[in-house]
Coordinates of C-alpha atoms and ligand atoms in Angstrom, one line a residue:
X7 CA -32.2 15.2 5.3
X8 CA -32.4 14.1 1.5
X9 CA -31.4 10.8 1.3
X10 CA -30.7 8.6 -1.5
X11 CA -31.5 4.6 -0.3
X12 CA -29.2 2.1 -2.3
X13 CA -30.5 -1.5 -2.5
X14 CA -27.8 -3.9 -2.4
X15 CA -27.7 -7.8 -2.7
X16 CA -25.2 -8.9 -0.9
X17 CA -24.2 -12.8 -1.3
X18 CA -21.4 -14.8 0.8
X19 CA -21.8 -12.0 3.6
X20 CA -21.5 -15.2 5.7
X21 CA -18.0 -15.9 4.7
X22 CA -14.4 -14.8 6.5
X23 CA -14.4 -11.6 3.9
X24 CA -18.1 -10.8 3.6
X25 CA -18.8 -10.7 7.1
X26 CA -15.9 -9.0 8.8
X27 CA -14.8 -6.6 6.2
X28 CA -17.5 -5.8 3.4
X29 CA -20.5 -6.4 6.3
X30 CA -19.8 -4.9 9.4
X31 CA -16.7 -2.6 9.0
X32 CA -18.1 -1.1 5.7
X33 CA -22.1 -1.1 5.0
X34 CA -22.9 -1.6 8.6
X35 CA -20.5 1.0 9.9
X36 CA -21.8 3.4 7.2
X37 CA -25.8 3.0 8.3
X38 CA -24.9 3.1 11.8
X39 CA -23.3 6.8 11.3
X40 CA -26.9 7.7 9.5
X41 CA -25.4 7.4 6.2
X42 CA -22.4 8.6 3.8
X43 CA -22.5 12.0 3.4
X44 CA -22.2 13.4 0.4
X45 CA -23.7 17.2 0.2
X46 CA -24.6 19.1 3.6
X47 CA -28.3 17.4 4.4
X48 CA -27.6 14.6 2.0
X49 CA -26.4 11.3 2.6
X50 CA -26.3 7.7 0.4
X51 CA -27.8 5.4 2.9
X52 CA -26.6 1.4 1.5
X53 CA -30.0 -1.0 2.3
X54 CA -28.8 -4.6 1.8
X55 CA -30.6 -7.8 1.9
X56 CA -27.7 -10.5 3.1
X57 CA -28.1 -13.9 1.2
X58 CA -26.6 -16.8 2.4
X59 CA -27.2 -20.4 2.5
X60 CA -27.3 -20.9 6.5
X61 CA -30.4 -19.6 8.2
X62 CA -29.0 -19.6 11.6
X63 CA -25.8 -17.7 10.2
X64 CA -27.9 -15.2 8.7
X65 CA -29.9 -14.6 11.6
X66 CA -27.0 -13.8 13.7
X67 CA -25.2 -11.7 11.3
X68 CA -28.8 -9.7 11.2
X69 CA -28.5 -9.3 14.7
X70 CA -24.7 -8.3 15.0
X71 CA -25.0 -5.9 11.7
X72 CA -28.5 -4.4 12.8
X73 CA -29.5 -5.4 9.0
X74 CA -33.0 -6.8 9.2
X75 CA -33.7 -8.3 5.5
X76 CA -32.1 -11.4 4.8
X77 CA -32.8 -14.8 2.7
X78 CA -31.3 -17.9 1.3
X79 CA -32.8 -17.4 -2.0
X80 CA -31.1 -14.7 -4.3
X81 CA -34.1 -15.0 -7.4
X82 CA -36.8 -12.3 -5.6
X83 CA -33.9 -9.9 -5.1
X84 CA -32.6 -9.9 -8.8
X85 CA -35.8 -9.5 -10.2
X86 CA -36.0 -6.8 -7.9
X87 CA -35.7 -2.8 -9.0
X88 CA -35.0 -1.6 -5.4
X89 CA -32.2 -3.5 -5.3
X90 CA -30.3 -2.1 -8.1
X91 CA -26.5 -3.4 -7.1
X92 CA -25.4 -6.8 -6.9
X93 CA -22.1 -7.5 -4.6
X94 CA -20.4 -10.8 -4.2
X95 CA -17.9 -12.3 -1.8
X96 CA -18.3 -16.0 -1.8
X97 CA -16.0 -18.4 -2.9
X98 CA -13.8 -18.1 -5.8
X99 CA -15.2 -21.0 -8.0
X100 CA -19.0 -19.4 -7.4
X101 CA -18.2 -15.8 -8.6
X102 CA -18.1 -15.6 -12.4
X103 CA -21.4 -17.5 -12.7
X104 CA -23.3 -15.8 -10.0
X105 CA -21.9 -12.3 -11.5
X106 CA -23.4 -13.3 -15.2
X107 CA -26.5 -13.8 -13.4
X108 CA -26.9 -10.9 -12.0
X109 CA -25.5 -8.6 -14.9
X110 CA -28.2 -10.2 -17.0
X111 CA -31.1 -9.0 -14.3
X112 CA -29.4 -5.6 -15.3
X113 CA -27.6 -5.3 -11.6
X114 CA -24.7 -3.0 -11.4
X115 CA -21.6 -5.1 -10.0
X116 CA -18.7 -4.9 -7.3
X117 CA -17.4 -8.4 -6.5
X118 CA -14.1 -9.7 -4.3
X119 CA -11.1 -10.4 -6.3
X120 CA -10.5 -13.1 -8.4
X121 CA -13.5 -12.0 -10.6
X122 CA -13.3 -15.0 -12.7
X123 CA -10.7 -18.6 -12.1
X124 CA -9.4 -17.4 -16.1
X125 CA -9.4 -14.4 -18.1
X126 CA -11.7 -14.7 -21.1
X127 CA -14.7 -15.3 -18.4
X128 CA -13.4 -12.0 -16.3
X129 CA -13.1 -9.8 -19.6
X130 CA -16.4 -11.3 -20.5
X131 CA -18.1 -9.8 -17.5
X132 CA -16.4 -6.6 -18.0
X133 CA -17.5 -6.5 -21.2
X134 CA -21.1 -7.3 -20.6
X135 CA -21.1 -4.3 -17.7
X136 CA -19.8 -2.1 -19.9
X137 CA -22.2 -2.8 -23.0
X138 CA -24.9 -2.9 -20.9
X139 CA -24.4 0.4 -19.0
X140 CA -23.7 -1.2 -15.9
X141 CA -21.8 0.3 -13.2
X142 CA -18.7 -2.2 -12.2
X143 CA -15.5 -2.5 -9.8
X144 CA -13.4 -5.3 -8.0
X145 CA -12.2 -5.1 -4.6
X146 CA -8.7 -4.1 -4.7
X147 CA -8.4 -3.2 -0.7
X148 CA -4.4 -2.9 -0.6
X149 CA -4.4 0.5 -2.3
X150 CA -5.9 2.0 0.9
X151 CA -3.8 0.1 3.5
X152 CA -2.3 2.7 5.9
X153 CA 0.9 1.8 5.0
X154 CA 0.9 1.7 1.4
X155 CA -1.0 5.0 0.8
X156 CA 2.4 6.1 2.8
X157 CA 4.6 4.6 0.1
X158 CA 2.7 5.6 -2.5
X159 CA 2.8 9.6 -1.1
X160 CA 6.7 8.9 -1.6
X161 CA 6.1 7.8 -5.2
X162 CA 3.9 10.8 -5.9
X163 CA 6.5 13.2 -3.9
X164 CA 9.6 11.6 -6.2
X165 CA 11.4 10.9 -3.2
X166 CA 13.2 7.4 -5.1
X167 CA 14.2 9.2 -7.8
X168 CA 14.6 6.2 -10.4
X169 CA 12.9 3.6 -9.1
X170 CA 15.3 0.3 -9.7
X171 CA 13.4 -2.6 -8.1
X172 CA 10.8 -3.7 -5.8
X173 CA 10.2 -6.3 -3.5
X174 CA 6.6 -7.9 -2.3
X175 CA 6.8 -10.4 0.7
X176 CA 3.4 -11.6 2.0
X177 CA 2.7 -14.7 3.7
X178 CA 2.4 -16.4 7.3
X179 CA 2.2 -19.9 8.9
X180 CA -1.7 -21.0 8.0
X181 CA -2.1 -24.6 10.4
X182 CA -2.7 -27.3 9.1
X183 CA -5.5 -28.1 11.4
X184 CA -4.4 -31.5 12.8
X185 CA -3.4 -29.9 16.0
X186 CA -4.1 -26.1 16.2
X187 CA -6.8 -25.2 14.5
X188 CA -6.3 -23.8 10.1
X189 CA -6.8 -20.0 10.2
X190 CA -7.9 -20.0 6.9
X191 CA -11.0 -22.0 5.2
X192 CA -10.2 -25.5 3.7
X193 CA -11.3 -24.8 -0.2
X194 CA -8.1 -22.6 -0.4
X195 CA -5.9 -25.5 -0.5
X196 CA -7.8 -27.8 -3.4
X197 CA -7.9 -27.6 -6.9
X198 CA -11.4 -28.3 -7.5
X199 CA -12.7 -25.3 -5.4
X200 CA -10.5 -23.1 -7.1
X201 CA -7.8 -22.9 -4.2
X202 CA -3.9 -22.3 -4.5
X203 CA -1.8 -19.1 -3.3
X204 CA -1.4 -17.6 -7.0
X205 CA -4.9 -17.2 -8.1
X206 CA -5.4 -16.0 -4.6
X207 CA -2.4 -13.3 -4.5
X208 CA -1.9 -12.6 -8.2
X209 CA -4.9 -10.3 -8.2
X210 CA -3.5 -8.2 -5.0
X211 CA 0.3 -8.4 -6.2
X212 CA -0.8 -7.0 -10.2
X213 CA -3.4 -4.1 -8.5
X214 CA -0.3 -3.3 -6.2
X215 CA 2.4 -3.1 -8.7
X216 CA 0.5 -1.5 -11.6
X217 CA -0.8 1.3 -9.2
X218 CA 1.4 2.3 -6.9
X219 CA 5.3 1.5 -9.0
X220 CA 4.7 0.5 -12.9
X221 CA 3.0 -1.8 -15.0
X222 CA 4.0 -5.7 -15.1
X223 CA 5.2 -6.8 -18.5
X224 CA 6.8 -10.4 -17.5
X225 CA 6.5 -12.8 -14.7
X226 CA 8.7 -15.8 -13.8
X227 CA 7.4 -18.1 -11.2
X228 CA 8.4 -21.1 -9.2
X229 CA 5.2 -22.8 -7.3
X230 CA 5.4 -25.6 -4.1
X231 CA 3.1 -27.3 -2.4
X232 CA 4.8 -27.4 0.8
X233 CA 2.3 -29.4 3.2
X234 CA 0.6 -32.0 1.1
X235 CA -2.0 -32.8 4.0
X236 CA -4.4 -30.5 6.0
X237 CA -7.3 -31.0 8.3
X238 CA -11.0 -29.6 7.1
X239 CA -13.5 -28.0 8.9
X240 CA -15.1 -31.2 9.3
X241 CA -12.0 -32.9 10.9
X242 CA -11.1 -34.6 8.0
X243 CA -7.9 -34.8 6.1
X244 CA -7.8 -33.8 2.9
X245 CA -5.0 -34.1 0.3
X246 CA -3.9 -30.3 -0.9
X247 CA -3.6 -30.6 -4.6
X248 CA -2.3 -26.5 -5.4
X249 CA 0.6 -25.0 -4.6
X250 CA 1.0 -22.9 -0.8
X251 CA 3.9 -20.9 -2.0
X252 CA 4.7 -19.0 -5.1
X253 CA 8.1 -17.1 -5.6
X254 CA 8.3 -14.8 -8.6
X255 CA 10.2 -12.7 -10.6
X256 CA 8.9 -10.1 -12.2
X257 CA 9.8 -7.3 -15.0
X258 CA 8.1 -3.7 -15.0
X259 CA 8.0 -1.2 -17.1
X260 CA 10.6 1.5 -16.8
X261 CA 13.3 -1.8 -16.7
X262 CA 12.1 -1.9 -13.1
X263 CA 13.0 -5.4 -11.4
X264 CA 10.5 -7.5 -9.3
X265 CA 11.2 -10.1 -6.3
X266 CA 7.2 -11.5 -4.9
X267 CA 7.0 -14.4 -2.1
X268 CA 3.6 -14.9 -1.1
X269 CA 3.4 -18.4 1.0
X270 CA 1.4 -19.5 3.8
X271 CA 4.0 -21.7 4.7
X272 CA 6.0 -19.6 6.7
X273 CA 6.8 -17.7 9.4
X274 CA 7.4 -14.0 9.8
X275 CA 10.3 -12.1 10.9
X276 CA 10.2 -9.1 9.4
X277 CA 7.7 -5.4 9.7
X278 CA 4.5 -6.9 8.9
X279 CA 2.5 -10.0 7.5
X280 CA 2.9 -7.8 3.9
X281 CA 5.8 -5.7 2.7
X282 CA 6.1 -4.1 -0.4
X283 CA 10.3 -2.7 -0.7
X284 CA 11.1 -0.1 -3.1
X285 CA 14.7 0.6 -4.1
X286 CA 15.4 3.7 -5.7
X287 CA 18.5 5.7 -7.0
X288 CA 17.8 8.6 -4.1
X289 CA 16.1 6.6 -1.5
X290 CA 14.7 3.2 -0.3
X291 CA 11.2 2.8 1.4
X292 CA 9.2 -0.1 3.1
X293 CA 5.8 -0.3 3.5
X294 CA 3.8 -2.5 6.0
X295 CA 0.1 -3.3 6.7
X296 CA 0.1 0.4 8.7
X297 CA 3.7 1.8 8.8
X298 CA 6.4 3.0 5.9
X299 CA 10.3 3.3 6.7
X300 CA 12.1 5.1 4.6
X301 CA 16.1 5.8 4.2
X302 CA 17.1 9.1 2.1
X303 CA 20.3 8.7 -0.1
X304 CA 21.7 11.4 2.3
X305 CA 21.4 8.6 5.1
X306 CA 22.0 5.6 3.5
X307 CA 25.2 3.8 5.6
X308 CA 28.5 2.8 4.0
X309 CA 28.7 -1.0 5.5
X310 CA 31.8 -2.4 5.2
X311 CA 32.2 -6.5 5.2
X312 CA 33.8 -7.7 8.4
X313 CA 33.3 -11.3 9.3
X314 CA 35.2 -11.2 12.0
X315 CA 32.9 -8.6 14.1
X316 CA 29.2 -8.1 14.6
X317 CA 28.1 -4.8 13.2
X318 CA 27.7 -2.1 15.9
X319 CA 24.6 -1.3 15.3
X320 CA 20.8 -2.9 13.9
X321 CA 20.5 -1.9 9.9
X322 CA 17.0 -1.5 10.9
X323 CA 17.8 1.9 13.3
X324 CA 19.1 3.3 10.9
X325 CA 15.6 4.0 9.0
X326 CA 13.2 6.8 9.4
X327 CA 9.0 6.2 10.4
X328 CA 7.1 8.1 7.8
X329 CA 4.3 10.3 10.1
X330 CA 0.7 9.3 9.9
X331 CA -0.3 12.5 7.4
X332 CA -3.4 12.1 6.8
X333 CA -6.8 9.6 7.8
X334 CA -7.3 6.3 7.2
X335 CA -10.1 4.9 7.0
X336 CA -10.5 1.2 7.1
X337 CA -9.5 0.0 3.4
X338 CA -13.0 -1.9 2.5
X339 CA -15.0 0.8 3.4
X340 CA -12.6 3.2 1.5
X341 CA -13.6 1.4 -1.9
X342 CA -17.1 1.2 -0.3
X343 CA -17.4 5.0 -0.2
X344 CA -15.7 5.3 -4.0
X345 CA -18.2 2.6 -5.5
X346 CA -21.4 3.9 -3.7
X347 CA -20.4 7.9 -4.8
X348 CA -19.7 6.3 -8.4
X349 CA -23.0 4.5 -8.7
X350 CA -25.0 7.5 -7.2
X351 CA -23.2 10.3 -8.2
X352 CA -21.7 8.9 -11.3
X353 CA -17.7 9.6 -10.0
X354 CA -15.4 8.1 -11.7
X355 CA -14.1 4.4 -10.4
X356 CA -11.4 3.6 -12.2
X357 CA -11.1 -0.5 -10.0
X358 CA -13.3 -1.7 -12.4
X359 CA -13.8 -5.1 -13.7
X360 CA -10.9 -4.5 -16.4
X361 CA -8.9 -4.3 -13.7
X362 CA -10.3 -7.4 -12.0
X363 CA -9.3 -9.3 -15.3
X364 CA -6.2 -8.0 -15.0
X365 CA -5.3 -10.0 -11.9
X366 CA -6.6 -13.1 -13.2
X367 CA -4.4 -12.4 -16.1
X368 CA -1.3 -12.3 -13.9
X369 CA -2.3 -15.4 -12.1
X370 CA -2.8 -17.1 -15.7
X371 CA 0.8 -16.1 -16.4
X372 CA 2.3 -17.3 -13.4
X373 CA 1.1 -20.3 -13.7
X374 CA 2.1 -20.7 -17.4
X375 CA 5.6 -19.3 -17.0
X376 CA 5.5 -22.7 -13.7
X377 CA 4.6 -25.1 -16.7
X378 CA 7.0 -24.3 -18.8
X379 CA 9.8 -22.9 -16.6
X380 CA 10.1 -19.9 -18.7
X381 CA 9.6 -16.2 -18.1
X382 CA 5.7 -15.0 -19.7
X383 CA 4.8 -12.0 -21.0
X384 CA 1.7 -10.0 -19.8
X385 CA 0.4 -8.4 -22.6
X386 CA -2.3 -5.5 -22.4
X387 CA -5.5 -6.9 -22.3
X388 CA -7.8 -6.6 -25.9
X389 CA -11.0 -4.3 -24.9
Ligands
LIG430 N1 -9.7 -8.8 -0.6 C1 -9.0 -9.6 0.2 O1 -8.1 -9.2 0.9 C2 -9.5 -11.0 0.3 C3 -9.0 -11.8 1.4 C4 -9.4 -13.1 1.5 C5 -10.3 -13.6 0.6 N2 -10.7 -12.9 -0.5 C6 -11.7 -13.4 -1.5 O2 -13.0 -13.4 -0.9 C7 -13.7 -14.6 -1.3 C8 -14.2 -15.3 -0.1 O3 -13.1 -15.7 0.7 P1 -13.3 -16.0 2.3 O4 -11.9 -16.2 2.8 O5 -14.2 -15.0 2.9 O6 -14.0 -17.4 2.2 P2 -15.1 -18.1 3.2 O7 -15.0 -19.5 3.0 O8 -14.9 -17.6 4.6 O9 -16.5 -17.5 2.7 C9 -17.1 -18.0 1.5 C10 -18.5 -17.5 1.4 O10 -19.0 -18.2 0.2 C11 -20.3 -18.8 0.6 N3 -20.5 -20.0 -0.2 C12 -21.6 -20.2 -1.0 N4 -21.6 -21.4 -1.6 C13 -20.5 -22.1 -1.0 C14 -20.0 -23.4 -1.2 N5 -20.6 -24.2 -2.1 N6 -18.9 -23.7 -0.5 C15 -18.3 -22.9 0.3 N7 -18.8 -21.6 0.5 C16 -19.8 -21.2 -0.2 C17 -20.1 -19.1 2.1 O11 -21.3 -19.3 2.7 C18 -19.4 -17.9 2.6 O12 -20.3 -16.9 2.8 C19 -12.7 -15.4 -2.2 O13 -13.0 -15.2 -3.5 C20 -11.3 -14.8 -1.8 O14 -10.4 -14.9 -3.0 C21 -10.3 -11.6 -0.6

């Protein structure tokens, strides 16, 4: 068996992301089936070293993931030549600095989204990867969601025929900790650790849009800070100084209309904790987390307004399941696979950090077009 060993430094493995996704259902799951194949008798086999800040948390991850090298210094490892890749999951406010840090030790980079809190500092590092040879890519884990590979099959297959407008609902109740434990850690809902719903989602709503219906041109968004107190891990309140909900407008190419909620203010009643609705002038689909419904023009209803009588029956029957077609693999470890064959095998990886700045772009815009109340334009990004 040849096999190629890939040395990778892996920092905030610790963390919510890190741990469950990138860690264990990705680079662990991949050494624990021997390897990714990539030839008969030839596999890529990832080698990480987890860095993290908590001994005791990175003992037990050791133990859980079966990874034996660990440490809570990163210096050894970047000055290191077996350890050619750099990855990054901590928190939002850490990454750009950490990422410069390790581009300048000559690392090749995949990082969680946002790459950078603005967008000079995220075209920066794209920049410095690409004029330095590196390898780069951002997570952007929604393009291989079950459900959203469905739509996007639609798209490919022209099933909408002109698409007219889309609609992105994401969010659920995150608690606020003084009874029932938050779900979700505290530096999400303060300014000075780089918290607040549209830097968050921006990056997940622009690699959604752009890829799978058109590119954005304008956004118009309203922002709310919904609960102004919350409970931190430590039991103590805190006052939440960034918005929890954002509700946008948006303007694609093609004179395509967009509708985005993302809020983790409230609570769901509809498919799934993310829906993405596409409208077109032959057929309608909706995509979940794992399923897609679709209605053909050849089945769409003829309702007819009666206030005086319930309609027969649920507007919801009267959509088809889209089949499971094809595999799907868990959506982290599906970039995983592309970034480890790019850096090895020199495929192409087209979620690179351009892309990253592209979401931080967005969420620059949406915030903006809050300021001044006024629709912003996304223009295309100088290289
Ligand atoms: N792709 C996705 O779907 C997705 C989902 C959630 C979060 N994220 C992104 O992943 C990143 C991590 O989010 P998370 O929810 O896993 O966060 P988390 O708080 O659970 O983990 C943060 C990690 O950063 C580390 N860290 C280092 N220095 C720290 C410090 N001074 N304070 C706090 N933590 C520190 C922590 O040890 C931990 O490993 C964020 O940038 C977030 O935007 C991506």
């Amino acid at each position: 068996m040849k096999e190629h060993r890939l040395g990778i430094i892996m920092n905030g493995v610790t963390g919510r992301m890190g741990s469950n996704q990138h860690l264990m259902r990705a680079i662990a799951a991949i050494r624990n089936e021997g390897g990714l194949a990539i030839r008969p008798g030839e596999v890529i086999l990832p080698d990480p070293v987890l860095i993290g800040r908590n001994p005791d948390k990175l003992a037990a991850l050791s133990r859980l993931s079966g990874v034996e090298t660990v440490a809570t210094e990163i210096a050894a490892y970047l000055d290191n030549d077996a350890y050619p890749v750099y990855f990054d999951a901590q928190v939002t406010g850490l990454r750009s600095e950490a990422l410069e840090q390790a581009i300048r030790a000559g690392k090749h980079i995949y990082c969680e989204k946002p790459t950078a809190t603005d967008t000079e500092t995220a075209m920066r590092l794209y920049r410095a990867c690409r004029d330095n040879g590196l390898k780069h890519g951002v997570v952007q884990d929604k393009l291989w969601l079950p459900g959203l590979i469905k739509l996007k099959r639609l798209v490919e297959n022209g099933f909408f025929g002109d698409i007219l407008s889309v609609q992105i609902e994401f969010g659920y109740w995150i608690f606020e900790g003084h009874t029932i434990p938050a779900q979700r850690p505290s530096w999400n809902y303060r300014g000075e650790t780089h918290g607040g719903i549209i830097l968050d989602m921006m990056p997940h709503i622009r690699c959604v849009l752009d890829n799978l219906i058109a590119p954005v041109r304008q956004v118009f968004c309203h922002k709310a800070t919904h609960i102004p107190e919350r409970i931190d891990e430590n039991g103590q309140r805190y006052r939440c100084d960034v918005e929890d909900a954002a509700y946008l407008l948006f303007q694609l190419e093609n004179d395509i209309s967009g509708r985005v909620t993302c809020s983790w203010t409230e609570r769901v009643r509809r498919e799934d904790l993310l829906t993405v609705k596409v409208d077109g002038t032959r057929g309608s689909a909706q995509a979940g987390l794992h399923e897609c419904y679709l209605q053909h023009y050849g089945q769409t209803p003829r309702p007819v307004w009666d206030p005086e009588r319930a309609s027969a029956g649920s507007y919801r029957d009267q959509w088809g399941r889209v089949p499971d077609q094809e595999d799907y693999p868990n959506p982290f470890r599906a970039q995983w696979t592309h970034f480890l064959r790019h850096v090895v095998l020199n495929e192409p990886f087209p979620w690179n950090l351009r892309e990253g700045a592209k979401g931080v772009q967005l969420a620059e815009a949406a915030m903006l077009s809050c300021k001044l109340g006024k629709w912003v334009a996304v223009e295309e990004l100088e290289v």
